Amino acid sequence: MSPDDAKHLISRISLGDRAAFSTLYDALSGRLFAVTLRVLRNRAEAEEALQDAFLNIWRRAASYDAERAGPMAWLVTIARNAAIDRMRRRREAADIDDLPERADEDAISPELAAMQSQEAAGLHACLEELTAREAEMIRTAFMGGLTYSELAAREAKPLGTIKSTIRRSLLKLRHCLER
Amino acid sequence: MTAPDRDIPEGEDQLAAEYALGVLEGEARAEAAERVRTDKVFADRVEAWAMRLAPMAETLAPAAPPARVKAAINARLFGEETSSAAPQSRAGGFLESLAFWRGAAAFASLVAVAALSVLVIAPEAADDGARFEAGYFAALRADDASPVVLVRYDAEAGELVISGPVDRDAAQPVQPELWVIPPGEGAAPQSLGLIASVSGDLTERVAIDAETGRRIAQGATLAISLEPPGGSPTGAPTGPVIALGAVQSL
């Protein structure tokens, strides 16, 4: 599915078009399920989060602004947020300390690189400009939904060190992406 | 070290980035979340960062979810099990064919209200203000199969005339409310007032002022939602949208 197809479907969904919603689900649920699975690392929870994500896609389609965001970026952000919401509720409820694995597995395969959006290509190029440690920290925080203190515990580093690494990396990313 | 951006305060953008990345916690996160709700500029920065970072998640290897997920989504949004099992009777009324909207209402803190363009707007009146007075109408419905509610503008009386089946479920304490959604991205619906149940050949009239009448003529969308008695408590549609359609000039 091309970005234009996805944009068109989202705009149809904003009009209450259930057939478009079904088509979008069939085409992209696998990619969004990958996101909720990656964040939650639990199939049952990832399925629930995927449900939440599609409910939000249905409800928020009218707020999608194609001028400001590519459709995949918008969709995966909704999926990631749904997964992180679930993860935080679980942590608050049970205080489970099952931190996700390292981020190396998020390195992209050539097949997927071929279908990535222009924005994705830009971001990956900019992540390459960070030091390996900075890039890994950003990826781990993003894909694992980890907070500063969770990152600090995981890396066994002082909180201040983690914060300054992340902040420096974000600043570098922005300057790189704006070039 | 790169030079700080001249237009954006560094601390602001950093906070937006941290919030979008998800690393904030506790009070800092709660404060940032509150600002997203109340500060449009900050919210836009967070959104921009979310979109910058999102491509990291675009390239994960897809994993097919089991079929039950789609079924559960349809059930949660549309109350699907019942509507596909029982064929709708056309005489059964407007609401019966709209079970999905009611299903959605159970959790819809936000009902997506948008234009279902069932009819094409005829734009030729746009260059001639006087012709707006000639009137316009909108055909409102929920989906391709549902009956049409017609809304006509009576310029002389300054009223919208609503005809067609706007039933309401007698068992539910709800009242239909008419909304106008101005043209343009993200425009908020504005209430035009409550309407009584209309059925058979009865019509219902809602008075509007001339300025509102003119604004509606300029390509707005009309919608009807079901609200608590007395109307929406929030000033925005809170209940299920039972019909909507684009205005077109006569």
GROMACS .gro file of C-alpha atoms in nm:
model
  429
    1MET     CA    1   0.000   0.000   0.000
    2SER     CA    2   0.141   0.335  -0.104
    3PRO     CA    3   0.136   0.637   0.128
    4ASP     CA    4  -0.121   0.796  -0.103
    5ASP     CA    5  -0.346   0.491  -0.071
    6ALA     CA    6  -0.317   0.510   0.306
    7LYS     CA    7  -0.394   0.882   0.304
    8HIS     CA    8  -0.698   0.823   0.092
    9LEU     CA    9  -0.822   0.550   0.323
   10ILE     CA   10  -0.772   0.764   0.632
   11SER     CA   11  -0.973   1.042   0.473
   12ARG     CA   12  -1.248   0.793   0.385
   13ILE     CA   13  -1.244   0.667   0.743
   14SER     CA   14  -1.287   1.022   0.868
   15LEU     CA   15  -1.612   1.022   0.673
   16GLY     CA   16  -1.729   0.713   0.857
   17ASP     CA   17  -1.646   0.471   0.576
   18ARG     CA   18  -1.633   0.125   0.732
   19ALA     CA   19  -1.516  -0.045   0.414
   20ALA     CA   20  -1.213   0.184   0.405
   21PHE     CA   21  -1.147   0.105   0.770
   22SER     CA   22  -1.157  -0.265   0.692
   23THR     CA   23  -0.922  -0.223   0.397
   24LEU     CA   24  -0.676  -0.023   0.603
   25TYR     CA   25  -0.686  -0.287   0.875
   26ASP     CA   26  -0.622  -0.568   0.630
   27ALA     CA   27  -0.332  -0.385   0.469
   28LEU     CA   28  -0.155  -0.243   0.771
   29SER     CA   29  -0.256  -0.428   1.088
   30GLY     CA   30   0.053  -0.648   1.052
   31ARG     CA   31   0.283  -0.349   1.062
   32LEU     CA   32   0.102  -0.196   1.357
   33PHE     CA   33   0.089  -0.528   1.541
   34ALA     CA   34   0.467  -0.541   1.504
   35VAL     CA   35   0.478  -0.209   1.690
   36THR     CA   36   0.253  -0.311   1.979
   37LEU     CA   37   0.436  -0.646   2.005
   38ARG     CA   38   0.772  -0.475   2.012
   39VAL     CA   39   0.669  -0.241   2.290
   40LEU     CA   40   0.474  -0.487   2.503
   41ARG     CA   41   0.653  -0.817   2.431
   42ASN     CA   42   0.341  -1.009   2.514
   43ARG     CA   43   0.103  -1.132   2.246
   44ALA     CA   44  -0.220  -1.104   2.443
   45GLU     CA   45  -0.143  -0.750   2.550
   46ALA     CA   46  -0.020  -0.655   2.205
   47GLU     CA   47  -0.351  -0.774   2.061
   48GLU     CA   48  -0.541  -0.560   2.309
   49ALA     CA   49  -0.325  -0.260   2.229
   50LEU     CA   50  -0.381  -0.318   1.857
   51GLN     CA   51  -0.755  -0.304   1.923
   52ASP     CA   52  -0.710   0.022   2.112
   53ALA     CA   53  -0.502   0.157   1.827
   54PHE     CA   54  -0.764   0.085   1.561
   55LEU     CA   55  -1.038   0.232   1.779
   56ASN     CA   56  -0.831   0.548   1.797
   57ILE     CA   57  -0.766   0.543   1.423
   58TRP     CA   58  -1.141   0.529   1.365
   59ARG     CA   59  -1.209   0.811   1.607
   60ARG     CA   60  -0.921   1.037   1.520
   61ALA     CA   61  -0.911   0.996   1.143
   62ALA     CA   62  -1.070   1.338   1.101
   63SER     CA   63  -0.779   1.497   1.286
   64TYR     CA   64  -0.516   1.348   1.056
   65ASP     CA   65  -0.339   1.626   0.871
   66ALA     CA   66  -0.165   1.500   0.560
   67GLU     CA   67   0.030   1.826   0.535
   68ARG     CA   68   0.203   1.759   0.862
   69ALA     CA   69   0.252   1.388   0.884
   70GLY     CA   70   0.300   1.089   0.660
   71PRO     CA   71   0.025   0.834   0.706
   72MET     CA   72   0.254   0.561   0.838
   73ALA     CA   73   0.412   0.795   1.092
   74TRP     CA   74   0.066   0.889   1.213
   75LEU     CA   75  -0.052   0.529   1.228
   76VAL     CA   76   0.253   0.389   1.405
   77THR     CA   77   0.243   0.675   1.654
   78ILE     CA   78  -0.113   0.580   1.746
   79ALA     CA   79  -0.012   0.214   1.778
   80ARG     CA   80   0.293   0.293   1.988
   81ASN     CA   81   0.097   0.523   2.217
   82ALA     CA   82  -0.172   0.259   2.265
   83ALA     CA   83   0.096   0.005   2.359
   84ILE     CA   84   0.276   0.243   2.594
   85ASP     CA   85  -0.050   0.333   2.766
   86ARG     CA   86  -0.113  -0.034   2.832
   87MET     CA   87   0.240  -0.093   2.949
   88ARG     CA   88   0.226   0.196   3.193
   89ARG     CA   89  -0.104   0.082   3.336
   90ARG     CA   90   0.040  -0.263   3.384
   91ARG     CA   91   0.351  -0.128   3.553
   92GLU     CA   92   0.151   0.093   3.780
   93ALA     CA   93  -0.076  -0.198   3.869
   94ALA     CA   94   0.181  -0.469   3.922
   95ASP     CA   95   0.518  -0.299   3.925
   96ILE     CA   96   0.649  -0.568   3.696
   97ASP     CA   97   1.012  -0.521   3.621
   98ASP     CA   98   1.040  -0.700   3.290
   99LEU     CA   99   1.239  -0.456   3.087
  100PRO     CA  100   1.256  -0.515   2.715
  101GLU     CA  101   1.552  -0.654   2.530
  102ARG     CA  102   1.818  -0.444   2.372
  103ALA     CA  103   1.750  -0.250   2.061
  104ASP     CA  104   1.989  -0.416   1.814
  105GLU     CA  105   1.698  -0.623   1.681
  106ASP     CA  106   1.539  -0.301   1.558
  107ALA     CA  107   1.802  -0.267   1.292
  108ILE     CA  108   1.612  -0.284   0.967
  109SER     CA  109   1.626  -0.557   0.707
  110PRO     CA  110   1.702  -0.474   0.342
  111GLU     CA  111   1.350  -0.574   0.228
  112LEU     CA  112   1.194  -0.335   0.474
  113ALA     CA  113   1.444  -0.064   0.397
  114ALA     CA  114   1.324  -0.078   0.037
  115MET     CA  115   0.967   0.003   0.133
  116GLN     CA  116   1.038   0.261   0.398
  117SER     CA  117   0.908   0.610   0.355
  118GLN     CA  118   1.124   0.907   0.268
  119GLU     CA  119   1.086   1.028   0.626
  120ALA     CA  120   1.206   0.693   0.754
  121ALA     CA  121   1.509   0.702   0.527
  122GLY     CA  122   1.589   1.050   0.659
  123LEU     CA  123   1.557   0.949   1.022
  124HIS     CA  124   1.767   0.637   0.979
  125ALA     CA  125   2.037   0.838   0.807
  126CYS     CA  126   2.038   1.081   1.100
  127LEU     CA  127   2.047   0.802   1.356
  128GLU     CA  128   2.358   0.682   1.175
  129GLU     CA  129   2.522   1.015   1.249
  130LEU     CA  130   2.481   0.967   1.623
  131THR     CA  131   2.733   0.761   1.813
  132ALA     CA  132   2.633   0.395   1.835
  133ARG     CA  133   2.555   0.441   2.201
  134GLU     CA  134   2.337   0.747   2.146
  135ALA     CA  135   2.144   0.581   1.864
  136GLU     CA  136   2.087   0.269   2.069
  137MET     CA  137   1.963   0.473   2.363
  138ILE     CA  138   1.713   0.658   2.146
  139ARG     CA  139   1.594   0.338   1.983
  140THR     CA  140   1.562   0.162   2.316
  141ALA     CA  141   1.370   0.448   2.472
  142PHE     CA  142   1.142   0.479   2.172
  143MET     CA  143   1.067   0.117   2.094
  144GLY     CA  144   1.064  -0.003   2.452
  145GLY     CA  145   0.867   0.291   2.586
  146LEU     CA  146   1.126   0.337   2.861
  147THR     CA  147   1.146   0.640   3.086
  148TYR     CA  148   1.465   0.811   3.203
  149SER     CA  149   1.488   0.618   3.528
  150GLU     CA  150   1.410   0.288   3.357
  151LEU     CA  151   1.689   0.357   3.111
  152ALA     CA  152   1.923   0.448   3.394
  153ALA     CA  153   1.844   0.128   3.580
  154ARG     CA  154   1.897  -0.076   3.267
  155GLU     CA  155   2.222   0.085   3.172
  156ALA     CA  156   2.339   0.104   3.532
  157LYS     CA  157   2.430   0.468   3.477
  158PRO     CA  158   2.344   0.780   3.678
  159LEU     CA  159   2.015   0.942   3.584
  160GLY     CA  160   2.192   1.267   3.492
  161THR     CA  161   2.417   1.089   3.244
  162ILE     CA  162   2.120   0.924   3.076
  163LYS     CA  163   1.931   1.251   3.055
  164SER     CA  164   2.218   1.439   2.900
  165THR     CA  165   2.285   1.161   2.649
  166ILE     CA  166   1.920   1.156   2.539
  167ARG     CA  167   1.892   1.533   2.523
  168ARG     CA  168   2.212   1.569   2.325
  169SER     CA  169   2.096   1.296   2.086
  170LEU     CA  170   1.757   1.459   2.034
  171LEU     CA  171   1.919   1.791   1.960
  172LYS     CA  172   2.156   1.632   1.709
  173LEU     CA  173   1.867   1.451   1.547
  174ARG     CA  174   1.672   1.768   1.503
  175HIS     CA  175   1.957   1.956   1.349
  176CYS     CA  176   2.031   1.665   1.118
  177LEU     CA  177   1.666   1.629   1.012
  178GLU     CA  178   1.639   1.999   0.941
  179ARG     CA  179   1.934   2.006   0.708
  180MET     CA  180   2.774   2.199   1.963
  181THR     CA  181   2.532   2.336   1.710
  182ALA     CA  182   2.384   2.682   1.739
  183PRO     CA  183   2.044   2.695   1.900
  184ASP     CA  184   1.749   2.762   1.676
  185ARG     CA  185   1.664   3.129   1.670
  186ASP     CA  186   1.290   3.082   1.657
  187ILE     CA  187   1.226   2.805   1.903
  188PRO     CA  188   1.327   2.826   2.267
  189GLU     CA  189   1.561   2.533   2.316
  190GLY     CA  190   1.409   2.423   2.645
  191GLU     CA  191   1.061   2.417   2.500
  192ASP     CA  192   1.156   2.205   2.207
  193GLN     CA  193   1.364   1.977   2.427
  194LEU     CA  194   1.070   1.920   2.658
  195ALA     CA  195   0.844   1.847   2.360
  196ALA     CA  196   1.100   1.599   2.228
  197GLU     CA  197   1.135   1.426   2.564
  198TYR     CA  198   0.760   1.398   2.597
  199ALA     CA  199   0.719   1.260   2.244
  200LEU     CA  200   1.000   1.012   2.301
  201GLY     CA  201   0.827   0.902   2.621
  202VAL     CA  202   1.118   0.934   2.863
  203LEU     CA  203   0.955   1.177   3.105
  204GLU     CA  204   0.796   1.039   3.417
  205GLY     CA  205   0.600   1.138   3.723
  206GLU     CA  206   0.527   1.504   3.766
  207ALA     CA  207   0.729   1.615   3.465
  208ARG     CA  208   0.523   1.389   3.242
  209ALA     CA  209   0.194   1.498   3.398
  210GLU     CA  210   0.286   1.863   3.349
  211ALA     CA  211   0.385   1.809   2.988
  212ALA     CA  212   0.062   1.614   2.925
  213GLU     CA  213  -0.136   1.902   3.069
  214ARG     CA  214   0.044   2.146   2.844
  215VAL     CA  215  -0.036   1.933   2.541
  216ARG     CA  216  -0.401   1.973   2.633
  217THR     CA  217  -0.388   2.346   2.693
  218ASP     CA  218  -0.107   2.490   2.484
  219LYS     CA  219  -0.150   2.453   2.110
  220VAL     CA  220   0.204   2.563   2.026
  221PHE     CA  221   0.352   2.307   2.262
  222ALA     CA  222   0.113   2.039   2.138
  223ASP     CA  223   0.225   2.108   1.781
  224ARG     CA  224   0.588   2.070   1.883
  225VAL     CA  225   0.515   1.737   2.047
  226GLU     CA  226   0.329   1.628   1.736
  227ALA     CA  227   0.619   1.733   1.515
  228TRP     CA  228   0.859   1.531   1.729
  229ALA     CA  229   0.630   1.229   1.732
  230MET     CA  230   0.630   1.240   1.353
  231ARG     CA  231   1.010   1.278   1.340
  232LEU     CA  232   1.059   0.975   1.561
  233ALA     CA  233   0.781   0.753   1.428
  234PRO     CA  234   0.980   0.614   1.134
  235MET     CA  235   1.177   0.407   1.385
  236ALA     CA  236   0.862   0.197   1.421
  237GLU     CA  237   0.776   0.189   1.053
  238THR     CA  238   1.031  -0.067   0.958
  239LEU     CA  239   0.967  -0.346   1.205
  240ALA     CA  240   0.897  -0.678   1.037
  241PRO     CA  241   0.517  -0.713   1.009
  242ALA     CA  242   0.346  -0.973   1.226
  243ALA     CA  243  -0.004  -1.085   1.132
  244PRO     CA  244  -0.249  -1.051   1.420
  245PRO     CA  245  -0.503  -1.331   1.470
  246ALA     CA  246  -0.850  -1.286   1.317
  247ARG     CA  247  -1.009  -1.236   1.657
  248VAL     CA  248  -0.851  -0.892   1.683
  249LYS     CA  249  -1.041  -0.755   1.385
  250ALA     CA  250  -1.362  -0.915   1.509
  251ALA     CA  251  -1.312  -0.756   1.850
  252ILE     CA  252  -1.248  -0.414   1.697
  253ASN     CA  253  -1.562  -0.438   1.487
  254ALA     CA  254  -1.763  -0.547   1.788
  255ARG     CA  255  -1.629  -0.262   2.000
  256LEU     CA  256  -1.685   0.000   1.734
  257PHE     CA  257  -1.989  -0.116   1.548
  258GLY     CA  258  -2.159  -0.380   1.762
  259GLU     CA  259  -2.104  -0.598   1.460
  260GLU     CA  260  -2.235  -0.937   1.580
  261THR     CA  261  -2.594  -0.824   1.595
  262SER     CA  262  -2.610  -0.619   1.280
  263SER     CA  263  -2.474  -0.887   1.053
  264ALA     CA  264  -2.692  -1.160   1.204
  265ALA     CA  265  -3.023  -0.981   1.168
  266PRO     CA  266  -3.110  -0.826   0.835
  267GLN     CA  267  -3.241  -0.475   0.885
  268SER     CA  268  -3.601  -0.405   0.812
  269ARG     CA  269  -3.637  -0.081   0.627
  270ALA     CA  270  -3.956  -0.004   0.808
  271GLY     CA  271  -3.778  -0.056   1.134
  272GLY     CA  272  -3.672   0.302   1.135
  273PHE     CA  273  -3.365   0.506   1.122
  274LEU     CA  274  -3.203   0.407   1.443
  275GLU     CA  275  -3.231   0.037   1.387
  276SER     CA  276  -2.998   0.052   1.093
  277LEU     CA  277  -2.764   0.259   1.301
  278ALA     CA  278  -2.685   0.014   1.574
  279PHE     CA  279  -2.318   0.068   1.510
  280TRP     CA  280  -2.335   0.429   1.608
  281ARG     CA  281  -2.490   0.335   1.934
  282GLY     CA  282  -2.227   0.074   1.992
  283ALA     CA  283  -1.969   0.340   1.936
  284ALA     CA  284  -2.140   0.568   2.182
  285ALA     CA  285  -2.063   0.335   2.467
  286PHE     CA  286  -1.707   0.450   2.461
  287ALA     CA  287  -1.695   0.736   2.230
  288SER     CA  288  -1.553   1.015   2.433
  289LEU     CA  289  -1.495   1.162   2.096
  290VAL     CA  290  -1.725   1.091   1.809
  291ALA     CA  291  -1.560   1.157   1.480
  292VAL     CA  292  -1.790   1.394   1.304
  293ALA     CA  293  -1.701   1.455   0.948
  294ALA     CA  294  -1.859   1.513   0.617
  295LEU     CA  295  -2.012   1.218   0.445
  296SER     CA  296  -2.036   1.375   0.107
  297VAL     CA  297  -2.343   1.208  -0.021
  298LEU     CA  298  -2.410   1.489  -0.259
  299VAL     CA  299  -2.176   1.712  -0.447
  300ILE     CA  300  -2.172   2.075  -0.351
  301ALA     CA  301  -2.260   2.293  -0.644
  302PRO     CA  302  -2.014   2.580  -0.616
  303GLU     CA  303  -2.148   2.814  -0.882
  304ALA     CA  304  -2.331   3.025  -0.626
  305ALA     CA  305  -2.006   3.116  -0.459
  306ASP     CA  306  -1.938   3.424  -0.668
  307ASP     CA  307  -2.278   3.571  -0.617
  308GLY     CA  308  -2.376   3.647  -0.262
  309ALA     CA  309  -2.736   3.713  -0.347
  310ARG     CA  310  -2.784   3.364  -0.474
  311PHE     CA  311  -2.722   3.216  -0.132
  312GLU     CA  312  -3.065   3.343  -0.055
  313ALA     CA  313  -3.200   3.110  -0.319
  314GLY     CA  314  -3.148   2.837  -0.067
  315TYR     CA  315  -2.973   2.511  -0.024
  316PHE     CA  316  -3.033   2.177   0.119
  317ALA     CA  317  -2.847   1.883   0.264
  318ALA     CA  318  -2.929   1.518   0.255
  319LEU     CA  319  -2.822   1.355   0.578
  320ARG     CA  320  -2.780   0.988   0.635
  321ALA     CA  321  -2.561   0.748   0.819
  322ASP     CA  322  -2.452   0.514   0.546
  323ASP     CA  323  -2.541   0.426   0.191
  324ALA     CA  324  -2.830   0.206   0.294
  325SER     CA  325  -3.003   0.427   0.545
  326PRO     CA  326  -3.299   0.654   0.479
  327VAL     CA  327  -3.227   1.014   0.404
  328VAL     CA  328  -3.310   1.308   0.627
  329LEU     CA  329  -3.353   1.624   0.423
  330VAL     CA  330  -3.263   1.961   0.563
  331ARG     CA  331  -3.374   2.259   0.359
  332TYR     CA  332  -3.306   2.625   0.427
  333ASP     CA  333  -3.608   2.848   0.422
  334ALA     CA  334  -3.438   3.185   0.379
  335GLU     CA  335  -3.756   3.382   0.413
  336ALA     CA  336  -3.849   3.232   0.746
  337GLY     CA  337  -3.485   3.202   0.855
  338GLU     CA  338  -3.538   2.839   0.945
  339LEU     CA  339  -3.395   2.503   0.862
  340VAL     CA  340  -3.671   2.262   0.774
  341ILE     CA  341  -3.600   1.904   0.862
  342SER     CA  342  -3.799   1.624   0.709
  343GLY     CA  343  -3.757   1.251   0.699
  344PRO     CA  344  -3.726   0.992   0.966
  345VAL     CA  345  -3.545   1.119   1.273
  346ASP     CA  346  -3.675   0.860   1.512
  347ARG     CA  347  -3.542   0.826   1.850
  348ASP     CA  348  -3.541   0.530   2.075
  349ALA     CA  349  -3.828   0.582   2.316
  350ALA     CA  350  -3.655   0.368   2.574
  351GLN     CA  351  -3.351   0.594   2.574
  352PRO     CA  352  -3.350   0.941   2.724
  353VAL     CA  353  -3.195   1.103   2.422
  354GLN     CA  354  -3.276   1.398   2.205
  355PRO     CA  355  -3.157   1.465   1.852
  356GLU     CA  356  -2.939   1.771   1.815
  357LEU     CA  357  -2.851   1.941   1.487
  358TRP     CA  358  -2.494   2.052   1.421
  359VAL     CA  359  -2.313   2.248   1.159
  360ILE     CA  360  -1.955   2.160   1.080
  361PRO     CA  361  -1.794   2.455   0.901
  362PRO     CA  362  -1.577   2.382   0.600
  363GLY     CA  363  -1.205   2.343   0.658
  364GLU     CA  364  -0.977   2.103   0.835
  365GLY     CA  365  -1.053   2.030   1.195
  366ALA     CA  366  -1.340   2.278   1.227
  367ALA     CA  367  -1.540   2.218   1.543
  368PRO     CA  368  -1.909   2.137   1.513
  369GLN     CA  369  -2.146   2.408   1.637
  370SER     CA  370  -2.489   2.333   1.770
  371LEU     CA  371  -2.784   2.466   1.575
  372GLY     CA  372  -3.027   2.348   1.837
  373LEU     CA  373  -3.230   2.053   1.950
  374ILE     CA  374  -3.488   1.895   1.729
  375ALA     CA  375  -3.793   1.697   1.823
  376SER     CA  376  -3.849   1.352   1.683
  377VAL     CA  377  -3.968   1.372   1.328
  378SER     CA  378  -4.143   1.085   1.164
  379GLY     CA  379  -4.375   1.023   0.876
  380ASP     CA  380  -4.454   1.341   0.692
  381LEU     CA  381  -4.397   1.572   0.982
  382THR     CA  382  -4.132   1.836   0.956
  383GLU     CA  383  -3.939   2.017   1.221
  384ARG     CA  384  -3.813   2.370   1.197
  385VAL     CA  385  -3.502   2.511   1.361
  386ALA     CA  386  -3.461   2.886   1.355
  387ILE     CA  387  -3.120   3.021   1.262
  388ASP     CA  388  -3.000   3.373   1.207
  389ALA     CA  389  -2.914   3.504   0.863
  390GLU     CA  390  -2.540   3.503   0.931
  391THR     CA  391  -2.548   3.136   1.028
  392GLY     CA  392  -2.765   3.071   0.726
  393ARG     CA  393  -2.504   3.226   0.499
  394ARG     CA  394  -2.221   3.041   0.665
  395ILE     CA  395  -2.398   2.711   0.617
  396ALA     CA  396  -2.444   2.793   0.250
  397GLN     CA  397  -2.070   2.810   0.202
  398GLY     CA  398  -2.010   2.442   0.191
  399ALA     CA  399  -2.067   2.327   0.546
  400THR     CA  400  -2.175   1.986   0.665
  401LEU     CA  401  -2.479   1.920   0.877
  402ALA     CA  402  -2.504   1.639   1.126
  403ILE     CA  403  -2.750   1.503   1.379
  404SER     CA  404  -2.636   1.338   1.697
  405LEU     CA  405  -2.824   1.191   1.988
  406GLU     CA  406  -2.766   1.382   2.309
  407PRO     CA  407  -2.895   1.378   2.664
  408PRO     CA  408  -3.224   1.562   2.720
  409GLY     CA  409  -3.152   1.933   2.708
  410GLY     CA  410  -2.869   1.889   2.463
  411SER     CA  411  -2.499   1.819   2.469
  412PRO     CA  412  -2.351   1.908   2.807
  413THR     CA  413  -2.016   2.000   2.653
  414GLY     CA  414  -2.112   2.211   2.353
  415ALA     CA  415  -1.969   1.946   2.121
  416PRO     CA  416  -2.140   1.629   2.004
  417THR     CA  417  -2.110   1.365   2.275
  418GLY     CA  418  -2.354   1.103   2.154
  419PRO     CA  419  -2.370   0.891   1.841
  420VAL     CA  420  -2.397   1.075   1.512
  421ILE     CA  421  -2.703   0.933   1.341
  422ALA     CA  422  -2.684   1.120   1.014
  423LEU     CA  423  -2.471   1.368   0.831
  424GLY     CA  424  -2.434   1.518   0.490
  425ALA     CA  425  -2.282   1.803   0.293
  426VAL     CA  426  -2.479   2.114   0.212
  427GLN     CA  427  -2.534   2.189  -0.151
  428SER     CA  428  -2.672   2.495  -0.319
  429LEU     CA  429  -3.002   2.483  -0.502
   0.00000   0.00000   0.00000
